[in-house]
Amino acid sequence: MSKQIHLAAHFPGVNNTTVWSDPRSGSQIEFASFERLARTAERAKFDFFFLAEGLRLREQNGLIYDLDVVGRPDTFTVLAALAAVTDRLGLTGTINSTFNEPYEVARQFASLDQLSGGRAGWNVVTSWDAFTGENFRRGGFLRQDDRYTRAERFLRTAWELFDSWRDGDVVADRASGTFLSRPDAGAFAHRDAHFDIAGRFNVPRGPQGRPVILQAGDSDKGREFAAATADAIFSRHGTLEAGQAFYADVKGRLARYGRTREELLVLPAATFVLGDTDADAQERARVVRRQQVSGQTAIRHLEQLWNRDLSAYDPDGPLPEVDPVVGENTIAKGRASTRMFGDPLRTARQWRELAAANKLTIRELVIEVTARQTFIGSAATVAESINDLVQRDASDGFILVPHLVPDGLDEFADTVVPLLQQRGVFRAEYQGTTLREHLGLAHPDRRPAA
């Protein structure tokens, strides 16, 4: 029997995936944009809508990076508003475990789960840099080992809060005057090296028991954290070979936590460009890539590796002959991408070799090394590619990131989704009401504190 495909819609930020300069691009801030994308995803029977979050505007050369989210409303506010204009679509958001507190976050997600009828999902992340920490009263940052330790304790503390209420605790029997089935509903006490809290949790258990937990770490510790705690893990491995390796690695970790392979879904982020034919889509993709990587964007991206001001360089000219500045003090404040280059000198050498071999300018090279489109082709080609990757265990589905908002998902919903439905690998109608039901996840049992 073929696996069922899971699909989600990611509302992107202003970055080099989103083409904010396109005349068809709408607001990144107005609620109408969030509503439009969410309604399209629900019309197409997607599993969930996903909203990422940034806790500080990122900088480059001491200035606000103009290809970043500017003024995005609070995640919980947006998701709660979307709960009122959608009926079945899951509503998931990124909330940081480094600079928040378990009671506050658990209360917000429990409230969202109640208000949405069981559709809440929480992408648990950590923050890695002191630059972001400066926005918060504690400041500073945590080492990677400490970040994941705190994140796990944070999540398990939140679970205790969710589980302090049981299904059926609220009786509300008018005849007897009994409101609660037990006097200690909501009572909790948690003490460890990170948190020392006790009291009464004031939001009764939601329709899902707990919100769905998502995680996006790609490091070994991130994968282990997901295997121990998450219901789904995001991935940047969207090709067959890399996807299969990631899939096998993460799924292979589950048994030591007493979990089955079905209890953790692997969902890579994916971009797409559609056309009437494959050739038409390839041409559209070339146009989109040049929109995404303007000359200014190319220089900014190169600066993140070179760690120096390159504004005097021509984006249509050759790469700098000067080497990158190596060190912790980066000019691109708050950008996680700066950690992905590994050895900057080696990466620069590889880029120079690639540029020389293919006679690439700075802009052409950046387009090449930051290729974004996962799926390019006609609707039939893209549907075949998605299904092939899922059936061959490179993923359990995809989180689709359109390059335009709010209408960038429309063509996919209207052309690719019907083909997946015809194959019998994607739902034609929602079979349940909660996000757990959409994802094929069981209602969680009460877990002992670990």
PDB file of N, CA and C in Angstrom, residues 318-382:
ATOM      1  N   PRO A 318      34.085  39.287 -11.156  1.00  0.00           N
ATOM      2  CA  PRO A 318      34.645  38.077 -10.543  1.00  0.00           C
ATOM      3  C   PRO A 318      34.630  38.118  -9.013  1.00  0.00           C
ATOM      4  N   LEU A 319      34.850  36.945  -8.406  1.00  0.00           N
ATOM      5  CA  LEU A 319      34.914  36.854  -6.953  1.00  0.00           C
ATOM      6  C   LEU A 319      36.142  37.591  -6.420  1.00  0.00           C
ATOM      7  N   PRO A 320      36.101  38.038  -5.172  1.00  0.00           N
ATOM      8  CA  PRO A 320      37.261  38.721  -4.583  1.00  0.00           C
ATOM      9  C   PRO A 320      38.477  37.800  -4.534  1.00  0.00           C
ATOM     10  N   GLU A 321      39.639  38.380  -4.762  1.00  0.00           N
ATOM     11  CA  GLU A 321      40.873  37.615  -4.618  1.00  0.00           C
ATOM     12  C   GLU A 321      41.297  37.538  -3.157  1.00  0.00           C
ATOM     13  N   VAL A 322      40.856  38.514  -2.343  1.00  0.00           N
ATOM     14  CA  VAL A 322      41.182  38.516  -0.925  1.00  0.00           C
ATOM     15  C   VAL A 322      40.436  37.370  -0.231  1.00  0.00           C
ATOM     16  N   ASP A 323      41.040  36.796   0.801  1.00  0.00           N
ATOM     17  CA  ASP A 323      40.415  35.674   1.503  1.00  0.00           C
ATOM     18  C   ASP A 323      39.414  36.148   2.556  1.00  0.00           C
ATOM     19  N   PRO A 324      38.503  35.267   2.978  1.00  0.00           N
ATOM     20  CA  PRO A 324      37.576  35.603   4.062  1.00  0.00           C
ATOM     21  C   PRO A 324      38.302  35.895   5.374  1.00  0.00           C
ATOM     22  N   VAL A 325      37.657  36.721   6.204  1.00  0.00           N
ATOM     23  CA  VAL A 325      38.137  36.966   7.553  1.00  0.00           C
ATOM     24  C   VAL A 325      37.541  35.892   8.450  1.00  0.00           C
ATOM     25  N   VAL A 326      38.408  35.106   9.071  1.00  0.00           N
ATOM     26  CA  VAL A 326      37.945  33.985   9.893  1.00  0.00           C
ATOM     27  C   VAL A 326      37.878  34.426  11.347  1.00  0.00           C
ATOM     28  N   GLY A 327      36.750  34.122  12.003  1.00  0.00           N
ATOM     29  CA  GLY A 327      36.611  34.476  13.411  1.00  0.00           C
ATOM     30  C   GLY A 327      35.166  34.446  13.839  1.00  0.00           C
ATOM     31  N   GLU A 328      34.953  34.554  15.140  1.00  0.00           N
ATOM     32  CA  GLU A 328      33.608  34.497  15.698  1.00  0.00           C
ATOM     33  C   GLU A 328      32.847  35.797  15.488  1.00  0.00           C
ATOM     34  N   ASN A 329      33.562  36.903  15.318  1.00  0.00           N
ATOM     35  CA  ASN A 329      32.920  38.208  15.200  1.00  0.00           C
ATOM     36  C   ASN A 329      32.452  38.422  13.767  1.00  0.00           C
ATOM     37  N   THR A 330      31.228  38.047  13.484  1.00  0.00           N
ATOM     38  CA  THR A 330      30.712  38.088  12.117  1.00  0.00           C
ATOM     39  C   THR A 330      30.002  39.397  11.829  1.00  0.00           C
ATOM     40  N   ILE A 331      30.100  39.863  10.585  1.00  0.00           N
ATOM     41  CA  ILE A 331      29.404  41.082  10.194  1.00  0.00           C
ATOM     42  C   ILE A 331      27.924  40.830   9.956  1.00  0.00           C
ATOM     43  N   ALA A 332      27.534  39.565   9.809  1.00  0.00           N
ATOM     44  CA  ALA A 332      26.133  39.206   9.546  1.00  0.00           C
ATOM     45  C   ALA A 332      25.504  38.745  10.856  1.00  0.00           C
ATOM     46  N   LYS A 333      25.064  39.692  11.663  1.00  0.00           N
ATOM     47  CA  LYS A 333      24.570  39.397  13.002  1.00  0.00           C
ATOM     48  C   LYS A 333      23.249  38.626  12.950  1.00  0.00           C
ATOM     49  N   GLY A 334      23.195  37.529  13.689  1.00  0.00           N
ATOM     50  CA  GLY A 334      21.953  36.793  13.853  1.00  0.00           C
ATOM     51  C   GLY A 334      21.589  35.871  12.720  1.00  0.00           C
ATOM     52  N   ARG A 335      22.475  35.682  11.748  1.00  0.00           N
ATOM     53  CA  ARG A 335      22.154  34.822  10.606  1.00  0.00           C
ATOM     54  C   ARG A 335      22.776  33.446  10.832  1.00  0.00           C
ATOM     55  N   ALA A 336      21.907  32.450  10.995  1.00  0.00           N
ATOM     56  CA  ALA A 336      22.384  31.091  11.226  1.00  0.00           C
ATOM     57  C   ALA A 336      23.170  30.555  10.044  1.00  0.00           C
ATOM     58  N   SER A 337      22.944  31.113   8.850  1.00  0.00           N
ATOM     59  CA  SER A 337      23.636  30.621   7.656  1.00  0.00           C
ATOM     60  C   SER A 337      25.147  30.764   7.780  1.00  0.00           C
ATOM     61  N   THR A 338      25.602  31.718   8.598  1.00  0.00           N
ATOM     62  CA  THR A 338      27.049  31.909   8.730  1.00  0.00           C
ATOM     63  C   THR A 338      27.709  30.705   9.386  1.00  0.00           C
ATOM     64  N   ARG A 339      26.935  29.899  10.128  1.00  0.00           N
ATOM     65  CA  ARG A 339      27.503  28.718  10.779  1.00  0.00           C
ATOM     66  C   ARG A 339      27.543  27.512   9.846  1.00  0.00           C
ATOM     67  N   MET A 340      26.903  27.612   8.690  1.00  0.00           N
ATOM     68  CA  MET A 340      26.777  26.456   7.806  1.00  0.00           C
ATOM     69  C   MET A 340      27.921  26.357   6.815  1.00  0.00           C
ATOM     70  N   PHE A 341      28.784  27.361   6.786  1.00  0.00           N
ATOM     71  CA  PHE A 341      29.867  27.339   5.808  1.00  0.00           C
ATOM     72  C   PHE A 341      31.017  26.439   6.236  1.00  0.00           C
ATOM     73  N   GLY A 342      31.058  26.065   7.510  1.00  0.00           N
ATOM     74  CA  GLY A 342      32.165  25.231   7.977  1.00  0.00           C
ATOM     75  C   GLY A 342      33.456  26.027   7.966  1.00  0.00           C
ATOM     76  N   ASP A 343      34.413  25.586   7.193  1.00  0.00           N
ATOM     77  CA  ASP A 343      35.686  26.268   7.049  1.00  0.00           C
ATOM     78  C   ASP A 343      35.546  27.335   5.956  1.00  0.00           C
ATOM     79  N   PRO A 344      35.513  28.615   6.317  1.00  0.00           N
ATOM     80  CA  PRO A 344      35.296  29.663   5.304  1.00  0.00           C
ATOM     81  C   PRO A 344      36.363  29.671   4.211  1.00  0.00           C
ATOM     82  N   LEU A 345      37.608  29.411   4.583  1.00  0.00           N
ATOM     83  CA  LEU A 345      38.683  29.432   3.587  1.00  0.00           C
ATOM     84  C   LEU A 345      38.506  28.305   2.572  1.00  0.00           C
ATOM     85  N   ARG A 346      38.136  27.121   3.054  1.00  0.00           N
ATOM     86  CA  ARG A 346      37.920  25.997   2.147  1.00  0.00           C
ATOM     87  C   ARG A 346      36.714  26.263   1.247  1.00  0.00           C
ATOM     88  N   THR A 347      35.625  26.792   1.839  1.00  0.00           N
ATOM     89  CA  THR A 347      34.434  27.088   1.052  1.00  0.00           C
ATOM     90  C   THR A 347      34.720  28.132  -0.017  1.00  0.00           C
ATOM     91  N   ALA A 348      35.473  29.176   0.353  1.00  0.00           N
ATOM     92  CA  ALA A 348      35.831  30.209  -0.636  1.00  0.00           C
ATOM     93  C   ALA A 348      36.651  29.617  -1.767  1.00  0.00           C
ATOM     94  N   ARG A 349      37.558  28.724  -1.433  1.00  0.00           N
ATOM     95  CA  ARG A 349      38.380  28.069  -2.466  1.00  0.00           C
ATOM     96  C   ARG A 349      37.502  27.246  -3.407  1.00  0.00           C
ATOM     97  N   GLN A 350      36.523  26.538  -2.840  1.00  0.00           N
ATOM     98  CA  GLN A 350      35.617  25.739  -3.669  1.00  0.00           C
ATOM     99  C   GLN A 350      34.771  26.628  -4.573  1.00  0.00           C
ATOM    100  N   TRP A 351      34.311  27.753  -4.049  1.00  0.00           N
ATOM    101  CA  TRP A 351      33.506  28.672  -4.849  1.00  0.00           C
ATOM    102  C   TRP A 351      34.340  29.277  -5.981  1.00  0.00           C
ATOM    103  N   ARG A 352      35.592  29.614  -5.687  1.00  0.00           N
ATOM    104  CA  ARG A 352      36.456  30.157  -6.734  1.00  0.00           C
ATOM    105  C   ARG A 352      36.667  29.137  -7.847  1.00  0.00           C
ATOM    106  N   GLU A 353      36.874  27.877  -7.453  1.00  0.00           N
ATOM    107  CA  GLU A 353      37.081  26.823  -8.445  1.00  0.00           C
ATOM    108  C   GLU A 353      35.824  26.639  -9.296  1.00  0.00           C
ATOM    109  N   LEU A 354      34.657  26.667  -8.664  1.00  0.00           N
ATOM    110  CA  LEU A 354      33.400  26.530  -9.385  1.00  0.00           C
ATOM    111  C   LEU A 354      33.197  27.696 -10.341  1.00  0.00           C
ATOM    112  N   ALA A 355      33.473  28.909  -9.857  1.00  0.00           N
ATOM    113  CA  ALA A 355      33.306  30.094 -10.694  1.00  0.00           C
ATOM    114  C   ALA A 355      34.267  30.072 -11.885  1.00  0.00           C
ATOM    115  N   ALA A 356      35.508  29.647 -11.636  1.00  0.00           N
ATOM    116  CA  ALA A 356      36.493  29.604 -12.730  1.00  0.00           C
ATOM    117  C   ALA A 356      36.120  28.557 -13.769  1.00  0.00           C
ATOM    118  N   ALA A 357      35.670  27.406 -13.317  1.00  0.00           N
ATOM    119  CA  ALA A 357      35.353  26.318 -14.234  1.00  0.00           C
ATOM    120  C   ALA A 357      34.161  26.649 -15.125  1.00  0.00           C
ATOM    121  N   ASN A 358      33.230  27.454 -14.583  1.00  0.00           N
ATOM    122  CA  ASN A 358      31.996  27.745 -15.317  1.00  0.00           C
ATOM    123  C   ASN A 358      31.879  29.197 -15.751  1.00  0.00           C
ATOM    124  N   LYS A 359      32.970  29.964 -15.529  1.00  0.00           N
ATOM    125  CA  LYS A 359      33.000  31.379 -15.919  1.00  0.00           C
ATOM    126  C   LYS A 359      31.811  32.139 -15.305  1.00  0.00           C
ATOM    127  N   LEU A 360      31.654  32.006 -13.989  1.00  0.00           N
ATOM    128  CA  LEU A 360      30.523  32.602 -13.278  1.00  0.00           C
ATOM    129  C   LEU A 360      30.916  33.917 -12.623  1.00  0.00           C
ATOM    130  N   THR A 361      30.032  34.881 -12.717  1.00  0.00           N
ATOM    131  CA  THR A 361      30.180  36.127 -11.960  1.00  0.00           C
ATOM    132  C   THR A 361      29.765  35.882 -10.509  1.00  0.00           C
ATOM    133  N   ILE A 362      29.923  36.897  -9.671  1.00  0.00           N
ATOM    134  CA  ILE A 362      29.499  36.782  -8.273  1.00  0.00           C
ATOM    135  C   ILE A 362      28.015  36.416  -8.206  1.00  0.00           C
ATOM    136  N   ARG A 363      27.196  37.147  -8.941  1.00  0.00           N
ATOM    137  CA  ARG A 363      25.749  36.900  -8.891  1.00  0.00           C
ATOM    138  C   ARG A 363      25.412  35.501  -9.405  1.00  0.00           C
ATOM    139  N   GLU A 364      26.035  35.106 -10.508  1.00  0.00           N
ATOM    140  CA  GLU A 364      25.767  33.777 -11.071  1.00  0.00           C
ATOM    141  C   GLU A 364      26.217  32.679 -10.115  1.00  0.00           C
ATOM    142  N   LEU A 365      27.320  32.896  -9.431  1.00  0.00           N
ATOM    143  CA  LEU A 365      27.788  31.903  -8.471  1.00  0.00           C
ATOM    144  C   LEU A 365      26.817  31.773  -7.309  1.00  0.00           C
ATOM    145  N   VAL A 366      26.367  32.899  -6.770  1.00  0.00           N
ATOM    146  CA  VAL A 366      25.435  32.845  -5.635  1.00  0.00           C
ATOM    147  C   VAL A 366      24.142  32.153  -6.056  1.00  0.00           C
ATOM    148  N   ILE A 367      23.676  32.429  -7.253  1.00  0.00           N
ATOM    149  CA  ILE A 367      22.495  31.719  -7.761  1.00  0.00           C
ATOM    150  C   ILE A 367      22.755  30.212  -7.785  1.00  0.00           C
ATOM    151  N   GLU A 368      23.952  29.834  -8.182  1.00  0.00           N
ATOM    152  CA  GLU A 368      24.300  28.413  -8.279  1.00  0.00           C
ATOM    153  C   GLU A 368      24.397  27.753  -6.914  1.00  0.00           C
ATOM    154  N   VAL A 369      25.059  28.399  -5.960  1.00  0.00           N
ATOM    155  CA  VAL A 369      25.311  27.741  -4.665  1.00  0.00           C
ATOM    156  C   VAL A 369      24.145  27.881  -3.698  1.00  0.00           C
ATOM    157  N   THR A 370      23.169  28.715  -4.024  1.00  0.00           N
ATOM    158  CA  THR A 370      21.998  28.851  -3.150  1.00  0.00           C
ATOM    159  C   THR A 370      20.736  28.400  -3.862  1.00  0.00           C
ATOM    160  N   ALA A 371      20.870  27.429  -4.758  1.00  0.00           N
ATOM    161  CA  ALA A 371      19.714  26.949  -5.525  1.00  0.00           C
ATOM    162  C   ALA A 371      18.570  26.598  -4.596  1.00  0.00           C
ATOM    163  N   ARG A 372      17.389  27.114  -4.887  1.00  0.00           N
ATOM    164  CA  ARG A 372      16.269  26.998  -3.964  1.00  0.00           C
ATOM    165  C   ARG A 372      15.161  26.059  -4.417  1.00  0.00           C
ATOM    166  N   GLN A 373      14.905  26.007  -5.712  1.00  0.00           N
ATOM    167  CA  GLN A 373      13.731  25.254  -6.140  1.00  0.00           C
ATOM    168  C   GLN A 373      13.951  23.749  -5.997  1.00  0.00           C
ATOM    169  N   THR A 374      13.155  23.121  -5.161  1.00  0.00           N
ATOM    170  CA  THR A 374      13.221  21.672  -4.995  1.00  0.00           C
ATOM    171  C   THR A 374      12.529  20.974  -6.158  1.00  0.00           C
ATOM    172  N   PHE A 375      11.383  21.522  -6.564  1.00  0.00           N
ATOM    173  CA  PHE A 375      10.583  20.910  -7.630  1.00  0.00           C
ATOM    174  C   PHE A 375      10.374  21.918  -8.752  1.00  0.00           C
ATOM    175  N   ILE A 376      10.786  21.539  -9.956  1.00  0.00           N
ATOM    176  CA  ILE A 376      10.600  22.375 -11.136  1.00  0.00           C
ATOM    177  C   ILE A 376      10.008  21.494 -12.232  1.00  0.00           C
ATOM    178  N   GLY A 377       8.885  21.912 -12.796  1.00  0.00           N
ATOM    179  CA  GLY A 377       8.302  21.128 -13.879  1.00  0.00           C
ATOM    180  C   GLY A 377       6.829  21.387 -14.038  1.00  0.00           C
ATOM    181  N   SER A 378       6.232  20.636 -14.925  1.00  0.00           N
ATOM    182  CA  SER A 378       4.778  20.682 -15.072  1.00  0.00           C
ATOM    183  C   SER A 378       4.142  20.107 -13.816  1.00  0.00           C
ATOM    184  N   ALA A 379       2.844  20.298 -13.670  1.00  0.00           N
ATOM    185  CA  ALA A 379       2.150  19.752 -12.499  1.00  0.00           C
ATOM    186  C   ALA A 379       2.331  18.239 -12.419  1.00  0.00           C
ATOM    187  N   ALA A 380       2.275  17.566 -13.554  1.00  0.00           N
ATOM    188  CA  ALA A 380       2.435  16.108 -13.572  1.00  0.00           C
ATOM    189  C   ALA A 380       3.834  15.699 -13.132  1.00  0.00           C
ATOM    190  N   THR A 381       4.835  16.437 -13.583  1.00  0.00           N
ATOM    191  CA  THR A 381       6.218  16.120 -13.204  1.00  0.00           C
ATOM    192  C   THR A 381       6.441  16.333 -11.716  1.00  0.00           C
ATOM    193  N   VAL A 382       5.929  17.436 -11.184  1.00  0.00           N
ATOM    194  CA  VAL A 382       6.112  17.731  -9.762  1.00  0.00           C
ATOM    195  C   VAL A 382       5.356  16.727  -8.909  1.00  0.00           C
TER     196      VAL A 382
END
